Each structure stands twice: as structure tokens, then as C-alpha cells.
PDB file of C-alpha atoms in Angstrom:
ATOM      1  CA  MET A   1       3.207 -45.369 -39.064  1.00 47.00           C
ATOM      2  CA  THR A   2       4.127 -46.326 -35.493  1.00 49.00           C
ATOM      3  CA  GLN A   3       4.412 -49.918 -34.303  1.00 48.00           C
ATOM      4  CA  ASP A   4       1.856 -50.101 -31.472  1.00 57.00           C
ATOM      5  CA  ASN A   5       1.922 -52.413 -28.470  1.00 54.00           C
ATOM      6  CA  PRO A   6      -0.904 -50.809 -26.440  1.00 50.00           C
ATOM      7  CA  ALA A   7      -1.456 -53.782 -24.110  1.00 48.00           C
ATOM      8  CA  VAL A   8       1.993 -53.462 -22.560  1.00 48.00           C
ATOM      9  CA  GLU A   9       1.898 -49.626 -22.404  1.00 51.00           C
ATOM     10  CA  VAL A  10      -1.548 -49.428 -20.805  1.00 49.00           C
ATOM     11  CA  LEU A  11      -0.404 -51.686 -17.989  1.00 48.00           C
ATOM     12  CA  SER A  12       2.663 -49.492 -17.375  1.00 51.00           C
ATOM     13  CA  SER A  13       0.810 -46.152 -17.341  1.00 52.00           C
ATOM     14  CA  THR A  14      -0.123 -44.671 -13.974  1.00 71.00           C
ATOM     15  CA  THR A  15      -0.538 -40.890 -14.338  1.00 82.00           C
ATOM     16  CA  ARG A  16      -3.886 -39.470 -15.410  1.00 89.00           C
ATOM     17  CA  LEU A  17      -3.760 -36.592 -17.871  1.00 94.00           C
ATOM     18  CA  PRO A  18      -4.688 -33.143 -16.508  1.00 94.00           C
ATOM     19  CA  PRO A  19      -8.199 -31.775 -17.158  1.00 94.00           C
ATOM     20  CA  PHE A  20      -8.608 -30.604 -20.734  1.00 94.00           C
ATOM     21  CA  LEU A  21      -7.938 -26.882 -21.236  1.00 90.00           C
ATOM     22  CA  SER A  22      -9.907 -25.667 -24.242  1.00 88.00           C
ATOM     23  CA  SER A  23      -8.644 -22.095 -23.810  1.00 83.00           C
ATOM     24  CA  ASP A  24      -5.053 -23.283 -24.222  1.00 86.00           C
ATOM     25  CA  THR A  25      -4.821 -26.543 -26.136  1.00 90.00           C
ATOM     26  CA  LYS A  26      -1.167 -25.962 -26.983  1.00 88.00           C
ATOM     27  CA  LEU A  27      -0.188 -25.928 -23.325  1.00 90.00           C
ATOM     28  CA  TRP A  28      -2.440 -28.872 -22.537  1.00 94.00           C
ATOM     29  CA  PHE A  29      -0.870 -31.113 -25.193  1.00 95.00           C
ATOM     30  CA  LEU A  30       2.603 -30.146 -23.971  1.00 94.00           C
ATOM     31  CA  GLN A  31       1.640 -31.426 -20.520  1.00 95.00           C
ATOM     32  CA  ALA A  32       0.109 -34.582 -21.949  1.00 96.00           C
ATOM     33  CA  GLU A  33       3.167 -35.393 -24.051  1.00 96.00           C
ATOM     34  CA  ALA A  34       5.460 -34.808 -21.072  1.00 96.00           C
ATOM     35  CA  ILE A  35       3.526 -37.542 -19.266  1.00 95.00           C
ATOM     36  CA  PHE A  36       3.738 -39.827 -22.311  1.00 96.00           C
ATOM     37  CA  THR A  37       7.508 -39.325 -22.431  1.00 95.00           C
ATOM     38  CA  THR A  38       7.909 -40.002 -18.700  1.00 94.00           C
ATOM     39  CA  GLU A  39       5.890 -43.204 -18.972  1.00 94.00           C
ATOM     40  CA  ARG A  40       7.608 -44.146 -22.255  1.00 94.00           C
ATOM     41  CA  ILE A  41       4.339 -44.277 -24.138  1.00 95.00           C
ATOM     42  CA  THR A  42       4.876 -44.225 -27.883  1.00 94.00           C
ATOM     43  CA  SER A  43       1.778 -46.003 -29.178  1.00 95.00           C
ATOM     44  CA  GLN A  44      -0.589 -43.796 -31.202  1.00 96.00           C
ATOM     45  CA  THR A  45      -3.539 -45.849 -29.992  1.00 95.00           C
ATOM     46  CA  THR A  46      -2.570 -45.551 -26.317  1.00 95.00           C
ATOM     47  CA  LYS A  47      -2.077 -41.790 -26.577  1.00 96.00           C
ATOM     48  CA  PHE A  48      -5.391 -41.478 -28.430  1.00 96.00           C
ATOM     49  CA  ASN A  49      -7.267 -43.414 -25.752  1.00 95.00           C
ATOM     50  CA  ARG A  50      -5.633 -41.443 -22.921  1.00 95.00           C
ATOM     51  CA  VAL A  51      -6.723 -38.176 -24.542  1.00 96.00           C
ATOM     52  CA  ILE A  52     -10.273 -39.388 -25.196  1.00 96.00           C
ATOM     53  CA  ALA A  53     -10.595 -40.386 -21.530  1.00 94.00           C
ATOM     54  CA  VAL A  54     -10.286 -36.790 -20.289  1.00 95.00           C
ATOM     55  CA  LEU A  55     -12.099 -34.827 -23.014  1.00 96.00           C
ATOM     56  CA  PRO A  56     -15.367 -33.135 -21.943  1.00 95.00           C
ATOM     57  CA  PRO A  57     -18.585 -33.925 -23.862  1.00 95.00           C
ATOM     58  CA  GLU A  58     -18.580 -30.687 -25.875  1.00 94.00           C
ATOM     59  CA  THR A  59     -15.087 -31.481 -27.170  1.00 94.00           C
ATOM     60  CA  LEU A  60     -15.919 -35.117 -27.875  1.00 95.00           C
ATOM     61  CA  ARG A  61     -18.645 -33.891 -30.225  1.00 95.00           C
ATOM     62  CA  GLN A  62     -15.958 -32.058 -32.215  1.00 94.00           C
ATOM     63  CA  VAL A  63     -14.033 -35.310 -32.771  1.00 95.00           C
ATOM     64  CA  ALA A  64     -16.931 -37.790 -32.937  1.00 95.00           C
ATOM     65  CA  ASP A  65     -16.011 -38.953 -36.449  1.00 94.00           C
ATOM     66  CA  LEU A  66     -12.469 -39.766 -35.315  1.00 95.00           C
ATOM     67  CA  LEU A  67     -13.858 -41.867 -32.481  1.00 94.00           C
ATOM     68  CA  ALA A  68     -15.833 -43.928 -34.962  1.00 91.00           C
ATOM     69  CA  THR A  69     -12.939 -44.262 -37.422  1.00 90.00           C
ATOM     70  CA  PRO A  70      -9.616 -43.604 -35.671  1.00 88.00           C
ATOM     71  CA  GLY A  71      -7.414 -44.233 -38.720  1.00 89.00           C
ATOM     72  CA  THR A  72      -3.806 -45.334 -38.708  1.00 92.00           C
ATOM     73  CA  ASP A  73      -2.423 -42.418 -36.584  1.00 95.00           C
ATOM     74  CA  PRO A  74      -5.347 -41.618 -34.302  1.00 96.00           C
ATOM     75  CA  TYR A  75      -3.391 -39.488 -31.781  1.00 96.00           C
ATOM     76  CA  ASP A  76      -1.938 -37.166 -34.428  1.00 96.00           C
ATOM     77  CA  ALA A  77      -5.382 -36.864 -36.015  1.00 96.00           C
ATOM     78  CA  ILE A  78      -7.215 -35.938 -32.797  1.00 96.00           C
ATOM     79  CA  LYS A  79      -4.439 -33.536 -31.787  1.00 96.00           C
ATOM     80  CA  GLU A  80      -4.652 -31.708 -35.112  1.00 94.00           C
ATOM     81  CA  ARG A  81      -8.473 -31.574 -34.960  1.00 95.00           C
ATOM     82  CA  ILE A  82      -8.483 -30.117 -31.441  1.00 94.00           C
ATOM     83  CA  HIS A  83      -5.837 -27.551 -32.343  1.00 90.00           C
ATOM     84  CA  SER A  84      -7.735 -26.413 -35.423  1.00 88.00           C
ATOM     85  CA  THR A  85     -10.951 -26.157 -33.407  1.00 90.00           C
ATOM     86  CA  TYR A  86      -9.672 -24.188 -30.422  1.00 87.00           C
ATOM     87  CA  THR A  87      -6.438 -22.467 -31.436  1.00 78.00           C
ATOM     88  CA  ARG A  88      -6.600 -18.699 -31.978  1.00 73.00           C
ATOM     89  CA  SER A  89      -6.081 -17.343 -35.444  1.00 68.00           C
ATOM     90  CA  GLU A  90      -3.134 -15.053 -36.210  1.00 68.00           C
ATOM     91  CA  SER A  91      -5.413 -12.015 -36.305  1.00 72.00           C
ATOM     92  CA  LYS A  92      -6.905 -12.964 -32.936  1.00 72.00           C
ATOM     93  CA  SER A  93      -3.448 -13.377 -31.414  1.00 70.00           C
ATOM     94  CA  LEU A  94      -2.373 -10.015 -32.789  1.00 74.00           C
ATOM     95  CA  GLN A  95      -5.503  -8.376 -31.393  1.00 77.00           C
ATOM     96  CA  LEU A  96      -4.796  -9.850 -27.961  1.00 75.00           C
ATOM     97  CA  LEU A  97      -1.277  -8.452 -28.094  1.00 75.00           C
ATOM     98  CA  LEU A  98      -2.547  -5.012 -29.091  1.00 75.00           C
ATOM     99  CA  ASP A  99      -5.174  -5.059 -26.348  1.00 75.00           C
ATOM    100  CA  ASN A 100      -2.752  -6.355 -23.740  1.00 66.00           C
ATOM    101  CA  PRO A 101      -2.827  -4.023 -20.703  1.00 65.00           C
ATOM    102  CA  PRO A 102       0.274  -2.141 -19.443  1.00 65.00           C
ATOM    103  CA  ILE A 103       2.939  -3.928 -17.463  1.00 69.00           C
ATOM    104  CA  GLY A 104       1.279  -3.448 -14.058  1.00 69.00           C
ATOM    105  CA  ASP A 105       3.117  -5.338 -11.293  1.00 74.00           C
ATOM    106  CA  GLN A 106       4.921  -7.679 -13.683  1.00 80.00           C
ATOM    107  CA  ARG A 107       8.617  -7.603 -14.432  1.00 90.00           C
ATOM    108  CA  PRO A 108       9.383  -6.670 -18.073  1.00 90.00           C
ATOM    109  CA  SER A 109      10.721 -10.185 -18.696  1.00 90.00           C
ATOM    110  CA  GLN A 110       7.471 -11.703 -17.383  1.00 90.00           C
ATOM    111  CA  LEU A 111       5.434  -9.497 -19.701  1.00 87.00           C
ATOM    112  CA  LEU A 112       7.593 -10.509 -22.666  1.00 89.00           C
ATOM    113  CA  ASN A 113       7.164 -14.215 -21.888  1.00 88.00           C
ATOM    114  CA  GLU A 114       3.398 -13.811 -21.659  1.00 85.00           C
ATOM    115  CA  MET A 115       3.274 -11.969 -24.982  1.00 84.00           C
ATOM    116  CA  ARG A 116       5.485 -14.601 -26.580  1.00 85.00           C
ATOM    117  CA  TYR A 117       3.077 -17.265 -25.458  1.00 81.00           C
ATOM    118  CA  ILE A 118       0.093 -15.404 -26.908  1.00 79.00           C
ATOM    119  CA  ALA A 119       1.915 -14.772 -30.188  1.00 80.00           C
ATOM    120  CA  GLY A 120       3.126 -18.333 -30.657  1.00 75.00           C
ATOM    121  CA  SER A 121       4.902 -18.747 -33.972  1.00 71.00           C
ATOM    122  CA  ASP A 122       2.445 -16.590 -35.898  1.00 71.00           C
ATOM    123  CA  ILE A 123       3.816 -13.144 -34.965  1.00 79.00           C
ATOM    124  CA  PRO A 124       7.324 -12.101 -36.109  1.00 84.00           C
ATOM    125  CA  SER A 125       9.795 -11.594 -33.265  1.00 86.00           C
ATOM    126  CA  SER A 126      10.599  -8.023 -34.353  1.00 87.00           C
ATOM    127  CA  LEU A 127       6.917  -7.005 -34.215  1.00 87.00           C
ATOM    128  CA  LEU A 128       6.440  -8.736 -30.877  1.00 86.00           C
ATOM    129  CA  CYS A 129       9.426  -6.850 -29.437  1.00 88.00           C
ATOM    130  CA  LYS A 130       7.989  -3.489 -30.535  1.00 88.00           C
ATOM    131  CA  LEU A 131       4.609  -4.312 -29.014  1.00 87.00           C
ATOM    132  CA  TRP A 132       6.337  -5.332 -25.787  1.00 89.00           C
ATOM    133  CA  ILE A 133       8.390  -2.139 -25.532  1.00 88.00           C
ATOM    134  CA  ASN A 134       5.240  -0.060 -26.012  1.00 87.00           C
ATOM    135  CA  ARG A 135       3.810  -1.643 -22.841  1.00 86.00           C
ATOM    136  CA  LEU A 136       6.751  -0.466 -20.709  1.00 88.00           C
ATOM    137  CA  PRO A 137       6.893   2.832 -18.762  1.00 88.00           C
ATOM    138  CA  GLN A 138       8.203   5.855 -20.673  1.00 87.00           C
ATOM    139  CA  SER A 139      11.391   6.091 -18.599  1.00 84.00           C
ATOM    140  CA  CYS A 140      12.233   2.474 -19.402  1.00 89.00           C
ATOM    141  CA  ARG A 141      11.413   2.879 -23.104  1.00 86.00           C
ATOM    142  CA  SER A 142      13.745   5.878 -23.383  1.00 86.00           C
ATOM    143  CA  ILE A 143      16.712   3.926 -22.015  1.00 88.00           C
ATOM    144  CA  LEU A 144      16.021   0.872 -24.183  1.00 87.00           C
ATOM    145  CA  ALA A 145      15.768   3.097 -27.256  1.00 86.00           C
ATOM    146  CA  ALA A 146      19.354   4.238 -26.661  1.00 84.00           C
ATOM    147  CA  SER A 147      20.596   0.648 -26.401  1.00 83.00           C
ATOM    148  CA  ALA A 148      22.243  -1.080 -29.353  1.00 83.00           C
ATOM    149  CA  GLU A 149      20.905  -4.453 -28.172  1.00 84.00           C
ATOM    150  CA  THR A 150      18.270  -6.059 -30.412  1.00 85.00           C
ATOM    151  CA  ASP A 151      17.754  -9.478 -28.815  1.00 88.00           C
ATOM    152  CA  PRO A 152      14.388  -9.407 -26.978  1.00 88.00           C
ATOM    153  CA  SER A 153      15.599 -11.612 -24.105  1.00 90.00           C
ATOM    154  CA  LYS A 154      18.626  -9.398 -23.443  1.00 90.00           C
ATOM    155  CA  LEU A 155      16.480  -6.276 -23.704  1.00 90.00           C
ATOM    156  CA  ALA A 156      14.114  -7.803 -21.154  1.00 90.00           C
ATOM    157  CA  ALA A 157      17.016  -8.387 -18.737  1.00 90.00           C
ATOM    158  CA  ILE A 158      18.076  -4.738 -19.145  1.00 91.00           C
ATOM    159  CA  ALA A 159      14.499  -3.581 -18.596  1.00 90.00           C
ATOM    160  CA  ASP A 160      14.265  -5.662 -15.398  1.00 90.00           C
ATOM    161  CA  ARG A 161      17.325  -3.889 -13.972  1.00 91.00           C
ATOM    162  CA  ILE A 162      15.954  -0.483 -14.984  1.00 91.00           C
ATOM    163  CA  MET A 163      12.649  -1.157 -13.248  1.00 89.00           C
ATOM    164  CA  GLU A 164      14.356  -2.474 -10.103  1.00 88.00           C
ATOM    165  CA  THR A 165      16.494   0.680  -9.900  1.00 84.00           C
ATOM    166  CA  ALA A 166      13.466   2.905 -10.496  1.00 73.00           C
ATOM    167  CA  ASP A 167      11.516   1.130  -7.741  1.00 58.00           C
ATOM    168  CA  THR A 168      14.394   1.622  -5.277  1.00 64.00           C
ATOM    169  CA  ILE A 169      14.665   5.330  -6.122  1.00 57.00           C
ATOM    170  CA  ALA A 170      10.901   5.772  -5.829  1.00 46.00           C
ATOM    171  CA  THR A 171      10.852   4.033  -2.427  1.00 48.00           C
ATOM    172  CA  ASN A 172      13.685   6.201  -1.101  1.00 48.00           C
ATOM    173  CA  SER A 173      11.983   9.322  -2.446  1.00 47.00           C
ATOM    174  CA  VAL A 174       8.713   8.448  -0.731  1.00 48.00           C
ATOM    175  CA  GLN A 175      10.486   7.779   2.565  1.00 55.00           C
ATOM    176  CA  HIS A 176      12.305  11.134   2.293  1.00 53.00           C
ATOM    177  CA  GLN A 177       9.031  12.936   1.589  1.00 59.00           C
ATOM    178  CA  ILE A 178       7.397  11.253   4.587  1.00 57.00           C
ATOM    179  CA  SER A 179      10.287  12.337   6.837  1.00 58.00           C
ATOM    180  CA  GLU A 180      10.042  15.925   5.595  1.00 62.00           C
ATOM    181  CA  LEU A 181       6.289  15.973   6.087  1.00 62.00           C
ATOM    182  CA  SER A 182       6.637  14.596   9.619  1.00 59.00           C
ATOM    183  CA  ALA A 183       9.178  17.319  10.475  1.00 61.00           C
ATOM    184  CA  GLN A 184       6.867  20.025   9.092  1.00 63.00           C
ATOM    185  CA  ILE A 185       3.962  18.704  11.144  1.00 58.00           C
ATOM    186  CA  GLN A 186       6.082  18.782  14.302  1.00 65.00           C
ATOM    187  CA  GLN A 187       7.153  22.364  13.564  1.00 68.00           C
ATOM    188  CA  LEU A 188       3.556  23.452  13.012  1.00 65.00           C
ATOM    189  CA  SER A 189       2.467  21.750  16.221  1.00 62.00           C
ATOM    190  CA  ALA A 190       5.219  23.513  18.174  1.00 67.00           C
ATOM    191  CA  ALA A 191       4.354  26.880  16.596  1.00 66.00           C
ATOM    192  CA  ASN A 192       0.673  26.453  17.441  1.00 64.00           C
ATOM    193  CA  SER A 193       1.411  25.577  21.074  1.00 63.00           C
ATOM    194  CA  ARG A 194       3.584  28.671  21.746  1.00 63.00           C
ATOM    195  CA  PRO A 195       0.781  31.302  21.374  1.00 62.00           C
ATOM    196  CA  GLN A 196      -1.433  29.182  23.603  1.00 63.00           C
ATOM    197  CA  ARG A 197       1.154  29.174  26.395  1.00 62.00           C
ATOM    198  CA  THR A 198       1.649  32.948  25.959  1.00 62.00           C
ATOM    199  CA  ASP A 199      -2.108  33.536  26.232  1.00 63.00           C
ATOM    200  CA  GLU A 200      -2.273  31.404  29.362  1.00 65.00           C
ATOM    201  CA  ARG A 201       0.507  33.426  31.026  1.00 68.00           C
ATOM    202  CA  ARG A 202      -1.198  36.687  29.997  1.00 68.00           C
ATOM    203  CA  ARG A 203      -4.530  35.548  31.436  1.00 69.00           C
ATOM    204  CA  SER A 204      -2.779  34.442  34.612  1.00 61.00           C
ATOM    205  CA  ARG A 205      -1.216  37.877  35.050  1.00 61.00           C
ATOM    206  CA  THR A 206      -4.605  39.519  34.399  1.00 59.00           C
ATOM    207  CA  ARG A 207      -6.314  37.384  37.022  1.00 59.00           C
ATOM    208  CA  SER A 208      -3.528  37.847  39.612  1.00 55.00           C
ATOM    209  CA  PRO A 209      -2.968  41.450  40.948  1.00 56.00           C
ATOM    210  CA  PRO A 210       0.593  42.811  41.055  1.00 57.00           C
ATOM    211  CA  ARG A 211       2.698  42.092  44.120  1.00 61.00           C
ATOM    212  CA  ARG A 212       2.691  45.805  45.040  1.00 63.00           C
ATOM    213  CA  GLN A 213      -1.088  45.782  45.250  1.00 63.00           C
ATOM    214  CA  LEU A 214      -0.998  42.609  47.313  1.00 59.00           C
ATOM    215  CA  ARG A 215       1.452  44.170  49.785  1.00 66.00           C
ATOM    216  CA  GLN A 216      -0.661  47.367  50.042  1.00 67.00           C
ATOM    217  CA  ARG A 217      -3.823  45.348  50.627  1.00 65.00           C
ATOM    218  CA  SER A 218      -2.047  43.368  53.322  1.00 63.00           C
ATOM    219  CA  ARG A 219      -0.943  46.571  55.093  1.00 66.00           C
ATOM    220  CA  ASP A 220      -4.475  47.997  54.851  1.00 62.00           C
ATOM    221  CA  ARG A 221      -5.934  44.849  56.357  1.00 65.00           C
ATOM    222  CA  ASN A 222      -3.371  44.904  59.149  1.00 61.00           C
ATOM    223  CA  TYR A 223      -4.119  48.602  59.840  1.00 57.00           C
ATOM    224  CA  GLU A 224      -7.862  48.012  59.962  1.00 61.00           C
ATOM    225  CA  ARG A 225      -7.363  44.983  62.203  1.00 62.00           C
ATOM    226  CA  SER A 226      -5.133  47.013  64.557  1.00 59.00           C
ATOM    227  CA  ARG A 227      -7.581  49.913  64.623  1.00 56.00           C
ATOM    228  CA  SER A 228     -10.497  47.603  65.304  1.00 59.00           C
ATOM    229  CA  GLN A 229      -8.624  45.942  68.135  1.00 55.00           C
ATOM    230  CA  SER A 230      -7.646  49.346  69.604  1.00 54.00           C
ATOM    231  CA  ARG A 231     -11.239  50.577  69.467  1.00 53.00           C
ATOM    232  CA  SER A 232     -12.397  47.433  71.189  1.00 54.00           C
ATOM    233  CA  ARG A 233      -9.877  47.967  73.971  1.00 53.00           C
ATOM    234  CA  SER A 234     -10.719  51.699  74.236  1.00 46.00           C
ATOM    235  CA  ARG A 235     -14.426  50.962  74.561  1.00 50.00           C
ATOM    236  CA  SER A 236     -13.724  48.582  77.397  1.00 52.00           C
ATOM    237  CA  ARG A 237     -11.969  51.485  79.245  1.00 62.00           C
ATOM    238  CA  SER A 238     -14.614  54.155  78.246  1.00 78.00           C
ATOM    239  CA  VAL A 239     -11.943  56.020  76.275  1.00 81.00           C
ATOM    240  CA  CYS A 240     -12.279  56.706  72.567  1.00 84.00           C
ATOM    241  CA  TRP A 241      -9.873  55.291  70.100  1.00 81.00           C
ATOM    242  CA  TYR A 242      -8.196  58.617  69.354  1.00 83.00           C
ATOM    243  CA  HIS A 243      -7.340  59.319  72.986  1.00 82.00           C
ATOM    244  CA  ASP A 244      -6.371  55.726  73.554  1.00 82.00           C
ATOM    245  CA  ARG A 245      -4.044  55.923  70.557  1.00 83.00           C
ATOM    246  CA  TRP A 246      -2.661  59.460  70.866  1.00 83.00           C
ATOM    247  CA  GLY A 247      -3.393  60.515  74.410  1.00 82.00           C
ATOM    248  CA  ASN A 248      -3.034  64.295  74.956  1.00 83.00           C
ATOM    249  CA  ASN A 249      -1.974  64.686  71.316  1.00 84.00           C
ATOM    250  CA  ALA A 250      -5.326  63.479  69.995  1.00 81.00           C
ATOM    251  CA  VAL A 251      -7.000  66.085  67.814  1.00 82.00           C
ATOM    252  CA  LYS A 252     -10.329  64.262  67.683  1.00 85.00           C
ATOM    253  CA  CYS A 253     -12.574  62.567  70.205  1.00 86.00           C
ATOM    254  CA  GLU A 254     -15.452  60.169  69.850  1.00 83.00           C
ATOM    255  CA  LYS A 255     -18.269  60.240  72.381  1.00 82.00           C
ATOM    256  CA  PRO A 256     -18.685  58.789  74.864  1.00 81.00           C
ATOM    257  CA  CYS A 257     -15.106  59.304  76.081  1.00 83.00           C
ATOM    258  CA  ASN A 258     -13.998  59.627  79.730  1.00 82.00           C
ATOM    259  CA  TYR A 259     -10.421  60.554  78.919  1.00 79.00           C
ATOM    260  CA  ARG A 260      -8.938  63.038  81.286  1.00 78.00           C
ATOM    261  CA  SER A 261      -6.092  65.278  80.290  1.00 73.00           C
ATOM    262  CA  GLU A 262      -2.860  64.850  82.222  1.00 65.00           C
ATOM    263  CA  ASN A 263      -2.147  68.609  82.235  1.00 58.00           C
TER     264      ASN A 263
END
């Protein structure tokens, strides 16, 4: 039995215990006892009273008899009662481990630590290690299976390095695939634009007549313009265009024409 001096210890205590965590009483008592150690609290009565002060009503009902009759070691008694009330059974812990989802975004070592916490001291280390390995990706499991290492912590360190290497390779592979896809898209875009430019040139040639035709049309227009101008001049002199153009050598004549032969 512990020699208590609660009056002195209560005056020296300053840190309030964290809110009670019924889903994880083991972790909660570890936090509480860390505070007791820091504040050098050793009295069973002081620890008991500090715990009672933060318990919710539904938990107080589970320890009501201990409140009425604390006994000689009240802290140990209330700690054991709370553990027995809220702690998972071995079968429940095993079921949680079996139902545990795949690794997800965790590192293998993080997954192992979480499974260790769930298992507590109820699940053998060898079984826990097998359950952990089954949660890892197939590529990682294959490499670990070839390893002679049996210590779970060392296996977890190896698995971390495997996963880091796999992530780097996967990232580089994705970047390479993106680069290849971008190059293919550019090639397709260039190939699609070439027929369009060819069609535009073909349509342009269809709409625009050949240069030979343009030159012939220009000569025809010049000839008609010259003929029209000559006719206009010939009419002003009462001489037809043929005689105005060819004189005595004209083989045609348009009336009225006052041309007189020079013979």
C-alpha cells in the first residue's frame, strides 16, 4: 500500500487530465500517468480524485461503487474497472486486424504500428506480422518473402524503402507516358493541318484562272478598246473603221462611209 500525502500533492498539481477516451482507455491512462510522473504525484488517492474529476457521467455509473467505497488502492481499482469495461477482447482485436483495410496512403511502418496498437499484448507477434504483410501490395510482399529477415520492425523498414522506390518509378513512368502522349497529339495536329492547307491552295487555284488566260483576256480587252476608239475616230471623220484602219487595203466597208480611194 502506498503512503499518501494528498494535501501536499494536490497543491503542487497544475495540469488537468485530458478528456476521457472511452474508445481507447489504454492510451488515455498512459497520458494520465505521464502527467502524474511529471508532477511527481504518487498518492493513490490523488490519482483517483484526478481521474474521477474528468470522467463523464456514463463512465461514473460504471464505477459508482468504487466512489462510495474507494478501498486502500483506489486508483489501481478504478483503472482496472475502466479497463475491464471498455477494453476490447482478444477476439475483437483479432477481428479488427482481419478487417483492417489495405495500406492506402500509409507507409508500411505506419501500418505496422497501427496494427500493433490494435493487437496490444493479446496477439502473438508472428501472427501480427503475417496479417501486416497481407495488407501490403503484391510487389512488396514478393520481395519481403525472399528476405531472410524475421524481425517485424526491420521488415517494415525494408518495406518502406521498397514502396518509396516503387513510387519514384511510377512517377517517372507517368511523366514519360505524358510526354509521349503530348508528342503524339502534336503529330496528329500537324498531320490534320496539312490536308487543310493543301485544300486551301487547291481551292485558290480553282478560283484564280491561269496566268495564260489572264494575259489573253488582257490582250482581248486591249484589242476591243483599240477598236472601239478607232471606230469612234472614224465616225467623227465619216469613214468606217475598216477604211480608217486599212485604207485602200480594206476588204470590208461599213455604211455610211465617205472614204475615197487614192487610186
